[in-house]
Amino acid sequence: MTPEPLSQKEIEDRLAELPGWSLDGDKITRSYRLGSHFAAVGLVVHIAQTQDELDHHADIALGYNTVALSVNTHSAGGSITGLDLELARRVEEFAAGHGAH
Ligand SMILES: C[C@H](O)[C@H](O)[C@H]1CNC2=NC(N)=NC(=O)C2=N1
């Protein structure tokens, strides 16, 4: 089932619960800084595992010690849906454990 686009108000309300995440154009985004390159790669692997579990995939940019995510829902015409917020919520749950801030 295709998830429904969220209203602007719903997006803002749910982003308020996810410090560091923001709306940038048609995607929600967040950048993390980590203690080393390997720590950044470890976070990417954990995100990849979560993405396959959700069958929902962000654009991920890996830097030296940074990881930047941006995501919307292609199947909803590039809108923000609950799946985008759920991916962000799950990444927030484990990012700090990788030393990300
Ligand atoms: C076939 C597969 O379920 C779809 O292509 C999934 C995979 N990952 C996805 N990721 C994102 N961000 N949006 C989608 O619509 C999407 N669709």
PDB file of C-alpha atoms and ligand atoms in Angstrom:
ATOM      1  CA  MET A   1       0.000   0.000   0.000  1.00  0.00           C
ATOM      2  CA  THR A   2       1.329   3.423  -0.915  1.00  0.00           C
ATOM      3  CA  PRO A   3       1.761   5.619   2.175  1.00  0.00           C
ATOM      4  CA  GLU A   4      -0.158   8.910   2.209  1.00  0.00           C
ATOM      5  CA  PRO A   5       1.579  12.292   1.906  1.00  0.00           C
ATOM      6  CA  LEU A   6       1.640  14.146   5.249  1.00  0.00           C
ATOM      7  CA  SER A   7       0.342  17.713   5.549  1.00  0.00           C
ATOM      8  CA  GLN A   8       2.796  20.543   6.190  1.00  0.00           C
ATOM      9  CA  LYS A   9       1.518  20.735   9.791  1.00  0.00           C
ATOM     10  CA  GLU A  10       1.974  16.994  10.347  1.00  0.00           C
ATOM     11  CA  ILE A  11       5.513  17.196   8.973  1.00  0.00           C
ATOM     12  CA  GLU A  12       6.384  20.147  11.234  1.00  0.00           C
ATOM     13  CA  ASP A  13       4.835  18.494  14.310  1.00  0.00           C
ATOM     14  CA  ARG A  14       6.702  15.255  13.758  1.00  0.00           C
ATOM     15  CA  LEU A  15      10.010  16.980  12.947  1.00  0.00           C
ATOM     16  CA  ALA A  16       9.687  18.823  16.271  1.00  0.00           C
ATOM     17  CA  GLU A  17      10.176  15.406  17.939  1.00  0.00           C
ATOM     18  CA  LEU A  18      13.337  14.759  15.904  1.00  0.00           C
ATOM     19  CA  PRO A  19      15.949  17.398  16.818  1.00  0.00           C
ATOM     20  CA  GLY A  20      18.508  17.855  14.056  1.00  0.00           C
ATOM     21  CA  TRP A  21      16.099  16.829  11.307  1.00  0.00           C
ATOM     22  CA  SER A  22      14.613  19.472   9.031  1.00  0.00           C
ATOM     23  CA  LEU A  23      12.665  19.907   5.866  1.00  0.00           C
ATOM     24  CA  ASP A  24      14.896  20.908   2.944  1.00  0.00           C
ATOM     25  CA  GLY A  25      12.881  21.356  -0.231  1.00  0.00           C
ATOM     26  CA  ASP A  26      10.934  18.157  -0.770  1.00  0.00           C
ATOM     27  CA  LYS A  27      13.015  15.968   1.596  1.00  0.00           C
ATOM     28  CA  ILE A  28      13.719  15.638   5.286  1.00  0.00           C
ATOM     29  CA  THR A  29      17.414  15.707   6.072  1.00  0.00           C
ATOM     30  CA  ARG A  30      19.954  15.371   8.834  1.00  0.00           C
ATOM     31  CA  SER A  31      23.743  15.344   8.967  1.00  0.00           C
ATOM     32  CA  TYR A  32      25.705  13.515  11.648  1.00  0.00           C
ATOM     33  CA  ARG A  33      29.329  13.982  12.674  1.00  0.00           C
ATOM     34  CA  LEU A  34      31.232  10.977  14.030  1.00  0.00           C
ATOM     35  CA  GLY A  35      34.530  10.304  15.753  1.00  0.00           C
ATOM     36  CA  SER A  36      36.249   8.619  12.815  1.00  0.00           C
ATOM     37  CA  HIS A  37      35.755   7.406   9.280  1.00  0.00           C
ATOM     38  CA  PHE A  38      35.134   3.841  10.440  1.00  0.00           C
ATOM     39  CA  ALA A  39      32.506   5.035  12.913  1.00  0.00           C
ATOM     40  CA  ALA A  40      30.774   6.825  10.036  1.00  0.00           C
ATOM     41  CA  VAL A  41      30.883   3.659   7.905  1.00  0.00           C
ATOM     42  CA  GLY A  42      29.465   1.658  10.820  1.00  0.00           C
ATOM     43  CA  LEU A  43      26.541   4.054  11.089  1.00  0.00           C
ATOM     44  CA  VAL A  44      25.912   3.734   7.348  1.00  0.00           C
ATOM     45  CA  VAL A  45      25.819  -0.076   7.616  1.00  0.00           C
ATOM     46  CA  HIS A  46      23.341   0.124  10.502  1.00  0.00           C
ATOM     47  CA  ILE A  47      21.181   2.552   8.493  1.00  0.00           C
ATOM     48  CA  ALA A  48      21.331   0.220   5.477  1.00  0.00           C
ATOM     49  CA  GLN A  49      20.073  -2.678   7.616  1.00  0.00           C
ATOM     50  CA  THR A  50      17.182  -0.561   8.916  1.00  0.00           C
ATOM     51  CA  GLN A  51      16.342   0.641   5.425  1.00  0.00           C
ATOM     52  CA  ASP A  52      16.018  -2.900   4.126  1.00  0.00           C
ATOM     53  CA  GLU A  53      13.835  -3.828   7.125  1.00  0.00           C
ATOM     54  CA  LEU A  54      11.527  -0.890   6.339  1.00  0.00           C
ATOM     55  CA  ASP A  55      11.905  -1.295   2.566  1.00  0.00           C
ATOM     56  CA  HIS A  56      12.511   2.440   2.552  1.00  0.00           C
ATOM     57  CA  HIS A  57      15.780   4.032   1.488  1.00  0.00           C
ATOM     58  CA  ALA A  58      17.325   7.456   2.010  1.00  0.00           C
ATOM     59  CA  ASP A  59      20.004   9.117  -0.074  1.00  0.00           C
ATOM     60  CA  ILE A  60      23.140   8.721   2.061  1.00  0.00           C
ATOM     61  CA  ALA A  61      26.307  10.787   1.653  1.00  0.00           C
ATOM     62  CA  LEU A  62      29.355   9.391   3.454  1.00  0.00           C
ATOM     63  CA  GLY A  63      32.148  11.869   4.168  1.00  0.00           C
ATOM     64  CA  TYR A  64      35.391  11.406   6.094  1.00  0.00           C
ATOM     65  CA  ASN A  65      33.608  11.475   9.443  1.00  0.00           C
ATOM     66  CA  THR A  66      30.145  12.615   8.422  1.00  0.00           C
ATOM     67  CA  VAL A  67      26.955  10.916   7.300  1.00  0.00           C
ATOM     68  CA  ALA A  68      24.189  12.957   5.657  1.00  0.00           C
ATOM     69  CA  LEU A  69      20.721  11.560   5.018  1.00  0.00           C
ATOM     70  CA  SER A  70      17.884  12.900   2.929  1.00  0.00           C
ATOM     71  CA  VAL A  71      14.674  11.076   2.189  1.00  0.00           C
ATOM     72  CA  ASN A  72      11.207  11.339   0.745  1.00  0.00           C
ATOM     73  CA  THR A  73       8.842   8.733  -0.653  1.00  0.00           C
ATOM     74  CA  HIS A  74       9.199   8.089  -4.386  1.00  0.00           C
ATOM     75  CA  SER A  75       6.070   5.977  -4.523  1.00  0.00           C
ATOM     76  CA  ALA A  76       4.042   8.915  -3.111  1.00  0.00           C
ATOM     77  CA  GLY A  77       5.318  11.234  -5.845  1.00  0.00           C
ATOM     78  CA  GLY A  78       8.266  12.467  -3.792  1.00  0.00           C
ATOM     79  CA  SER A  79       6.097  13.562  -0.838  1.00  0.00           C
ATOM     80  CA  ILE A  80       7.016  13.213   2.825  1.00  0.00           C
ATOM     81  CA  THR A  81       5.153  10.285   4.377  1.00  0.00           C
ATOM     82  CA  GLY A  82       5.118   8.453   7.672  1.00  0.00           C
ATOM     83  CA  LEU A  83       7.756   6.091   6.305  1.00  0.00           C
ATOM     84  CA  ASP A  84      10.272   8.950   6.040  1.00  0.00           C
ATOM     85  CA  LEU A  85       9.608   9.983   9.628  1.00  0.00           C
ATOM     86  CA  GLU A  86       9.779   6.361  10.803  1.00  0.00           C
ATOM     87  CA  LEU A  87      13.179   5.897   9.156  1.00  0.00           C
ATOM     88  CA  ALA A  88      14.399   9.133  10.794  1.00  0.00           C
ATOM     89  CA  ARG A  89      13.026   8.015  14.182  1.00  0.00           C
ATOM     90  CA  ARG A  90      14.765   4.646  13.986  1.00  0.00           C
ATOM     91  CA  VAL A  91      18.096   6.179  12.936  1.00  0.00           C
ATOM     92  CA  GLU A  92      17.846   8.583  15.887  1.00  0.00           C
ATOM     93  CA  GLU A  93      17.410   5.595  18.213  1.00  0.00           C
ATOM     94  CA  PHE A  94      20.821   4.143  17.383  1.00  0.00           C
ATOM     95  CA  ALA A  95      22.896   7.030  15.981  1.00  0.00           C
ATOM     96  CA  ALA A  96      24.157   8.208  19.385  1.00  0.00           C
ATOM     97  CA  GLY A  97      25.345   4.662  20.098  1.00  0.00           C
ATOM     98  CA  HIS A  98      27.742   5.066  17.156  1.00  0.00           C
ATOM     99  CA  GLY A  99      29.021   8.315  18.681  1.00  0.00           C
ATOM    100  CA  ALA A 100      27.098  10.404  16.146  1.00  0.00           C
ATOM    101  CA  HIS A 101      26.050  13.937  17.025  1.00  0.00           C
TER     102      HIS A 101
HETATM  103  C1  LIG B   1      10.163  -1.971  -4.655  1.00  0.00           C
HETATM  104  C2  LIG B   1      10.470  -1.234  -3.391  1.00  0.00           C
HETATM  105  O1  LIG B   1       9.618  -1.643  -2.376  1.00  0.00           O
HETATM  106  C3  LIG B   1      10.293   0.258  -3.585  1.00  0.00           C
HETATM  107  O2  LIG B   1      11.040   0.695  -4.688  1.00  0.00           O
HETATM  108  C4  LIG B   1      10.655   1.051  -2.327  1.00  0.00           C
HETATM  109  C5  LIG B   1      12.118   0.942  -1.970  1.00  0.00           C
HETATM  110  N1  LIG B   1      12.621   2.066  -1.234  1.00  0.00           N
HETATM  111  C6  LIG B   1      12.025   3.268  -1.293  1.00  0.00           C
HETATM  112  N2  LIG B   1      12.586   4.318  -0.727  1.00  0.00           N
HETATM  113  C7  LIG B   1      12.048   5.533  -0.802  1.00  0.00           C
HETATM  114  N3  LIG B   1      12.674   6.564  -0.218  1.00  0.00           N
HETATM  115  N4  LIG B   1      10.885   5.721  -1.446  1.00  0.00           N
HETATM  116  C8  LIG B   1      10.220   4.729  -2.043  1.00  0.00           C
HETATM  117  O3  LIG B   1       9.144   4.949  -2.623  1.00  0.00           O
HETATM  118  C9  LIG B   1      10.790   3.432  -1.977  1.00  0.00           C
HETATM  119  N5  LIG B   1      10.208   2.394  -2.522  1.00  0.00           N
END
